[in-house]
């Protein structure tokens, strides 16, 4: 099922993988149902939001029963295309890139880094986390039909590589560099700047201690 077609709000769509992971755990423990309160505590999303999110999926929890785990799982599997593994490329096998290659994404969701690229000949030809590292010069040749890429190169290299990825047919980029990259309107970029996230957390802790918050 296509999320765009079903008009699930983007904020809801972003929470789907979170729900999916937790429900999968419940399912493997043999649990048949779950309440929105339980879900709320586990995924740290308030239960009113969960109820609203789930209503988009046609999953209406019953009072005193909760949600049917099996039903939700099969919905999420279809919606998130979990029956099919999405193959991903990673560009930049430095510290962060290496950590991602060693991290087993398939454990919790169905994405798999299939190939990595780097400019450094010391890394090229090696396997990191079971993934072959190719030279960046061979990007177009070795990308195949992969449509998603993780960018862990230095900021200065980000735009140039993004341009090549787009040219090679990539439609989604997870950008871990601090650089804001420009891409055509039909390409989606999700930007994750870990140092800014950390800074923001420290700032919030200082200025908005949780005990003073309303919710
Ligand atoms: P390290 O300690 O290995 O340098 P790092 O993550 O601090 O790790 P960065 O300078 O951020 O290093 O570079 C990340 C990786 O991106 C490195 O492996 C580097 O060789 C690679 N890289 C740099 N420029 C390019 C490029 N133009 N194309 C592809 N890979 C590149």
Short mmCIF file of C-alpha atoms and ligand atoms in Angstrom, two decimals:
data_model
loop_
_atom_site.label_atom_id
_atom_site.label_comp_id
_atom_site.label_asym_id
_atom_site.label_seq_id
_atom_site.Cartn_x
_atom_site.Cartn_y
_atom_site.Cartn_z
CA UNK A 1 0.00 0.00 0.00
CA UNK A 2 1.27 3.44 -0.89
CA UNK A 3 1.36 5.88 2.00
CA UNK A 4 0.82 8.84 -0.34
CA UNK A 5 -2.31 7.24 -1.74
CA UNK A 6 -3.84 6.43 1.65
CA UNK A 7 -3.20 10.01 2.80
CA UNK A 8 -1.64 9.04 6.10
CA UNK A 9 -0.14 12.26 7.53
CA UNK A 10 3.63 12.39 7.26
CA UNK A 11 4.06 12.66 11.04
CA UNK A 12 2.08 9.42 11.41
CA UNK A 13 4.04 7.73 8.63
CA UNK A 14 7.28 8.56 10.40
CA UNK A 15 6.11 6.74 13.53
CA UNK A 16 5.18 3.56 11.66
CA UNK A 17 8.62 1.92 11.86
CA UNK A 18 8.64 2.60 15.61
CA UNK A 19 5.26 0.92 16.08
CA UNK A 20 6.26 -1.88 13.78
CA UNK A 21 9.42 -2.70 15.73
CA UNK A 22 7.61 -2.81 19.06
CA UNK A 23 4.70 -4.88 17.73
CA UNK A 24 7.11 -7.30 16.15
CA UNK A 25 8.75 -7.83 19.55
CA UNK A 26 5.36 -8.38 21.17
CA UNK A 27 4.40 -10.83 18.47
CA UNK A 28 7.57 -12.86 18.92
CA UNK A 29 6.77 -13.03 22.64
CA UNK A 30 3.41 -14.54 21.69
CA UNK A 31 1.30 -11.52 22.72
CA UNK A 32 -2.03 -11.28 20.88
CA UNK A 33 -3.18 -7.83 21.89
CA UNK A 34 -1.84 -4.57 23.19
CA UNK A 35 -3.43 -1.49 24.73
CA UNK A 36 -2.65 2.02 23.57
CA UNK A 37 -1.35 2.72 27.08
CA UNK A 38 1.15 -0.14 26.85
CA UNK A 39 2.22 0.99 23.39
CA UNK A 40 2.46 4.55 24.57
CA UNK A 41 4.83 3.67 27.40
CA UNK A 42 7.00 1.52 25.16
CA UNK A 43 7.36 3.84 22.18
CA UNK A 44 7.10 7.12 24.15
CA UNK A 45 4.28 8.55 22.08
CA UNK A 46 1.20 9.76 23.96
CA UNK A 47 -1.77 7.44 23.74
CA UNK A 48 -4.11 10.01 22.13
CA UNK A 49 -1.63 10.31 19.24
CA UNK A 50 -1.39 6.53 18.99
CA UNK A 51 -5.18 6.20 18.83
CA UNK A 52 -5.36 8.88 16.15
CA UNK A 53 -2.51 7.27 14.18
CA UNK A 54 -4.11 3.84 14.35
CA UNK A 55 -7.48 5.16 13.25
CA UNK A 56 -5.85 5.97 9.88
CA UNK A 57 -5.08 2.29 9.50
CA UNK A 58 -8.63 1.25 10.20
CA UNK A 59 -7.45 -0.30 13.45
CA UNK A 60 -9.95 0.69 16.08
CA UNK A 61 -9.00 -0.52 19.52
CA UNK A 62 -11.76 -2.03 21.61
CA UNK A 63 -12.24 -0.86 25.17
CA UNK A 64 -10.87 -3.43 27.57
CA UNK A 65 -9.31 -5.39 24.72
CA UNK A 66 -6.85 -3.08 23.00
CA UNK A 67 -5.47 -3.67 19.53
CA UNK A 68 -5.04 -6.94 17.75
CA UNK A 69 -1.27 -7.38 17.34
CA UNK A 70 -1.58 -9.71 14.35
CA UNK A 71 -3.84 -7.31 12.45
CA UNK A 72 -1.60 -4.32 13.07
CA UNK A 73 1.50 -6.25 12.12
CA UNK A 74 0.09 -7.44 8.84
CA UNK A 75 -1.03 -3.88 8.06
CA UNK A 76 2.41 -2.45 8.87
CA UNK A 77 4.16 -5.16 6.93
CA UNK A 78 2.20 -4.31 3.83
CA UNK A 79 2.39 -0.55 4.32
CA UNK A 80 6.08 -0.49 5.08
CA UNK A 81 6.83 -3.05 2.38
CA UNK A 82 8.37 -5.26 5.02
CA UNK A 83 7.85 -8.30 2.86
CA UNK A 84 10.50 -6.93 0.56
CA UNK A 85 14.02 -5.94 1.60
CA UNK A 86 15.07 -2.51 0.40
CA UNK A 87 18.68 -2.47 -0.66
CA UNK A 88 20.67 0.59 0.22
CA UNK A 89 24.08 2.06 -0.69
CA UNK A 90 26.38 3.82 1.78
CA UNK A 91 28.85 6.49 0.70
CA UNK A 92 31.81 7.26 2.98
CA UNK A 93 33.28 4.42 5.01
CA UNK A 94 34.76 6.58 7.80
CA UNK A 95 33.97 6.18 11.49
CA UNK A 96 30.23 6.71 11.16
CA UNK A 97 29.92 4.81 7.88
CA UNK A 98 31.80 1.86 9.35
CA UNK A 99 29.48 1.81 12.37
CA UNK A 100 26.45 1.66 10.06
CA UNK A 101 27.97 -1.12 8.00
CA UNK A 102 28.58 -3.13 11.15
CA UNK A 103 25.08 -2.44 12.43
CA UNK A 104 22.61 -5.03 11.29
CA UNK A 105 19.67 -2.99 9.97
CA UNK A 106 17.83 -6.11 8.87
CA UNK A 107 17.39 -7.19 12.49
CA UNK A 108 14.60 -4.68 13.11
CA UNK A 109 13.54 -3.56 9.69
CA UNK A 110 13.92 -4.73 6.17
CA UNK A 111 16.65 -2.56 4.81
CA UNK A 112 20.06 -3.85 3.94
CA UNK A 113 23.21 -2.02 2.94
CA UNK A 114 24.27 -3.81 -0.19
CA UNK A 115 27.30 -1.83 -1.31
CA UNK A 116 29.56 0.91 0.08
CA UNK A 117 31.76 3.48 -1.66
CA UNK A 118 34.80 5.42 -0.54
CA UNK A 119 37.51 7.57 -2.12
CA UNK A 120 40.27 6.06 0.02
CA UNK A 121 42.05 3.21 -1.72
CA UNK A 122 42.97 1.71 1.69
CA UNK A 123 39.29 0.89 2.18
CA UNK A 124 38.40 -0.04 -1.37
CA UNK A 125 38.33 -3.77 -2.02
CA UNK A 126 37.68 -4.58 1.65
CA UNK A 127 34.49 -5.88 3.17
CA UNK A 128 33.12 -4.01 6.18
CA UNK A 129 30.33 -5.73 8.07
CA UNK A 130 30.06 -8.12 5.13
CA UNK A 131 29.52 -5.26 2.67
CA UNK A 132 31.97 -4.73 -0.21
CA UNK A 133 33.62 -1.30 -0.46
CA UNK A 134 33.91 0.03 -4.00
CA UNK A 135 35.79 3.09 -5.22
CA UNK A 136 33.66 6.22 -5.53
CA UNK A 137 34.76 6.55 -9.15
CA UNK A 138 32.71 3.41 -9.86
CA UNK A 139 29.54 4.75 -8.21
CA UNK A 140 27.43 4.85 -11.37
CA UNK A 141 28.71 1.46 -12.50
CA UNK A 142 28.17 -0.36 -9.20
CA UNK A 143 25.00 1.28 -7.85
CA UNK A 144 22.81 -0.93 -10.00
CA UNK A 145 19.17 -0.08 -9.42
CA UNK A 146 19.54 0.89 -5.75
CA UNK A 147 17.28 3.83 -5.01
CA UNK A 148 18.28 4.73 -1.45
CA UNK A 149 21.66 5.98 -0.20
CA UNK A 150 23.17 6.85 3.18
CA UNK A 151 25.62 9.74 3.03
CA UNK A 152 28.46 9.66 5.58
CA UNK A 153 31.14 11.58 3.67
CA UNK A 154 32.70 14.88 4.85
CA UNK A 155 30.38 17.88 4.40
CA UNK A 156 32.55 19.26 1.62
CA UNK A 157 31.93 16.18 -0.54
CA UNK A 158 28.19 15.90 0.15
CA UNK A 159 26.69 18.00 -2.66
CA UNK A 160 28.89 16.57 -5.40
CA UNK A 161 28.07 13.01 -4.35
CA UNK A 162 24.37 13.82 -3.98
CA UNK A 163 24.35 15.15 -7.57
CA UNK A 164 25.87 11.90 -8.80
CA UNK A 165 23.45 9.80 -6.77
CA UNK A 166 20.49 11.66 -8.23
CA UNK A 167 21.93 11.25 -11.71
CA UNK A 168 22.27 7.52 -10.99
CA UNK A 169 18.55 7.32 -10.19
CA UNK A 170 18.52 7.49 -6.37
CA UNK A 171 15.23 8.80 -4.99
CA UNK A 172 16.01 8.89 -1.26
CA UNK A 173 19.09 10.11 0.62
CA UNK A 174 19.69 9.83 4.35
CA UNK A 175 22.14 12.66 4.87
CA UNK A 176 24.33 12.39 7.97
CA UNK A 177 26.64 15.19 6.89
CA UNK A 178 26.17 18.69 8.34
CA UNK A 179 25.79 20.00 4.76
CA UNK A 180 22.32 20.96 3.52
CA UNK A 181 22.16 19.42 0.09
CA UNK A 182 20.05 20.55 -2.86
CA UNK A 183 18.26 17.94 -4.91
CA UNK A 184 15.43 17.99 -7.47
CA UNK A 185 11.88 18.06 -6.10
CA UNK A 186 11.31 14.37 -6.83
CA UNK A 187 14.15 13.28 -4.54
CA UNK A 188 13.60 13.02 -0.81
CA UNK A 189 16.39 13.92 1.61
CA UNK A 190 16.18 13.18 5.31
CA UNK A 191 18.82 15.05 7.21
CA UNK A 192 20.21 13.76 10.49
CA UNK A 193 22.87 15.89 12.13
CA UNK A 194 23.93 13.97 15.21
CA UNK A 195 25.94 16.80 16.78
CA UNK A 196 23.02 19.22 16.44
CA UNK A 197 20.65 16.64 17.95
CA UNK A 198 23.00 16.24 20.90
CA UNK A 199 23.37 19.99 21.31
CA UNK A 200 19.59 20.39 21.19
CA UNK A 201 19.14 17.71 23.86
CA UNK A 202 21.64 19.43 26.17
CA UNK A 203 19.93 22.79 25.54
CA UNK A 204 16.49 21.34 26.30
CA UNK A 205 17.74 19.69 29.47
CA UNK A 206 19.11 23.03 30.66
CA UNK A 207 16.19 25.23 29.68
CA UNK A 208 13.17 22.95 29.72
CA UNK A 209 13.64 20.43 32.52
CA UNK A 210 10.99 17.74 32.10
CA UNK A 211 9.57 18.08 35.60
CA UNK A 212 8.40 21.61 34.69
CA UNK A 213 6.73 20.52 31.47
CA UNK A 214 2.98 20.27 31.33
CA UNK A 215 2.70 17.00 29.41
P1 LIG B 1 37.99 8.70 9.47
O1 LIG B 1 38.49 8.76 10.88
O2 LIG B 1 38.07 7.35 8.86
O3 LIG B 1 38.54 9.78 8.58
P2 LIG B 1 35.62 10.20 9.59
O4 LIG B 1 34.21 9.75 9.55
O5 LIG B 1 36.03 11.14 10.64
O6 LIG B 1 36.46 8.90 9.60
P3 LIG B 1 35.52 11.86 7.25
O7 LIG B 1 36.62 12.82 6.92
O8 LIG B 1 34.23 12.40 7.75
O9 LIG B 1 36.11 10.79 8.20
O10 LIG B 1 35.24 10.98 5.95
C1 LIG B 1 34.37 9.91 5.98
C2 LIG B 1 34.73 8.95 4.88
O11 LIG B 1 34.40 9.53 3.61
C3 LIG B 1 36.22 8.61 4.82
O12 LIG B 1 36.34 7.20 4.78
C4 LIG B 1 36.70 9.26 3.55
O13 LIG B 1 37.71 8.47 2.91
C5 LIG B 1 35.44 9.27 2.71
N1 LIG B 1 35.42 10.30 1.67
C6 LIG B 1 35.93 11.54 1.71
N2 LIG B 1 35.68 12.20 0.56
C7 LIG B 1 35.01 11.35 -0.23
C8 LIG B 1 34.46 11.41 -1.55
N3 LIG B 1 34.56 12.50 -2.28
N4 LIG B 1 33.85 10.32 -2.02
C9 LIG B 1 33.72 9.20 -1.29
N5 LIG B 1 34.21 9.06 -0.06
C10 LIG B 1 34.85 10.12 0.47
#
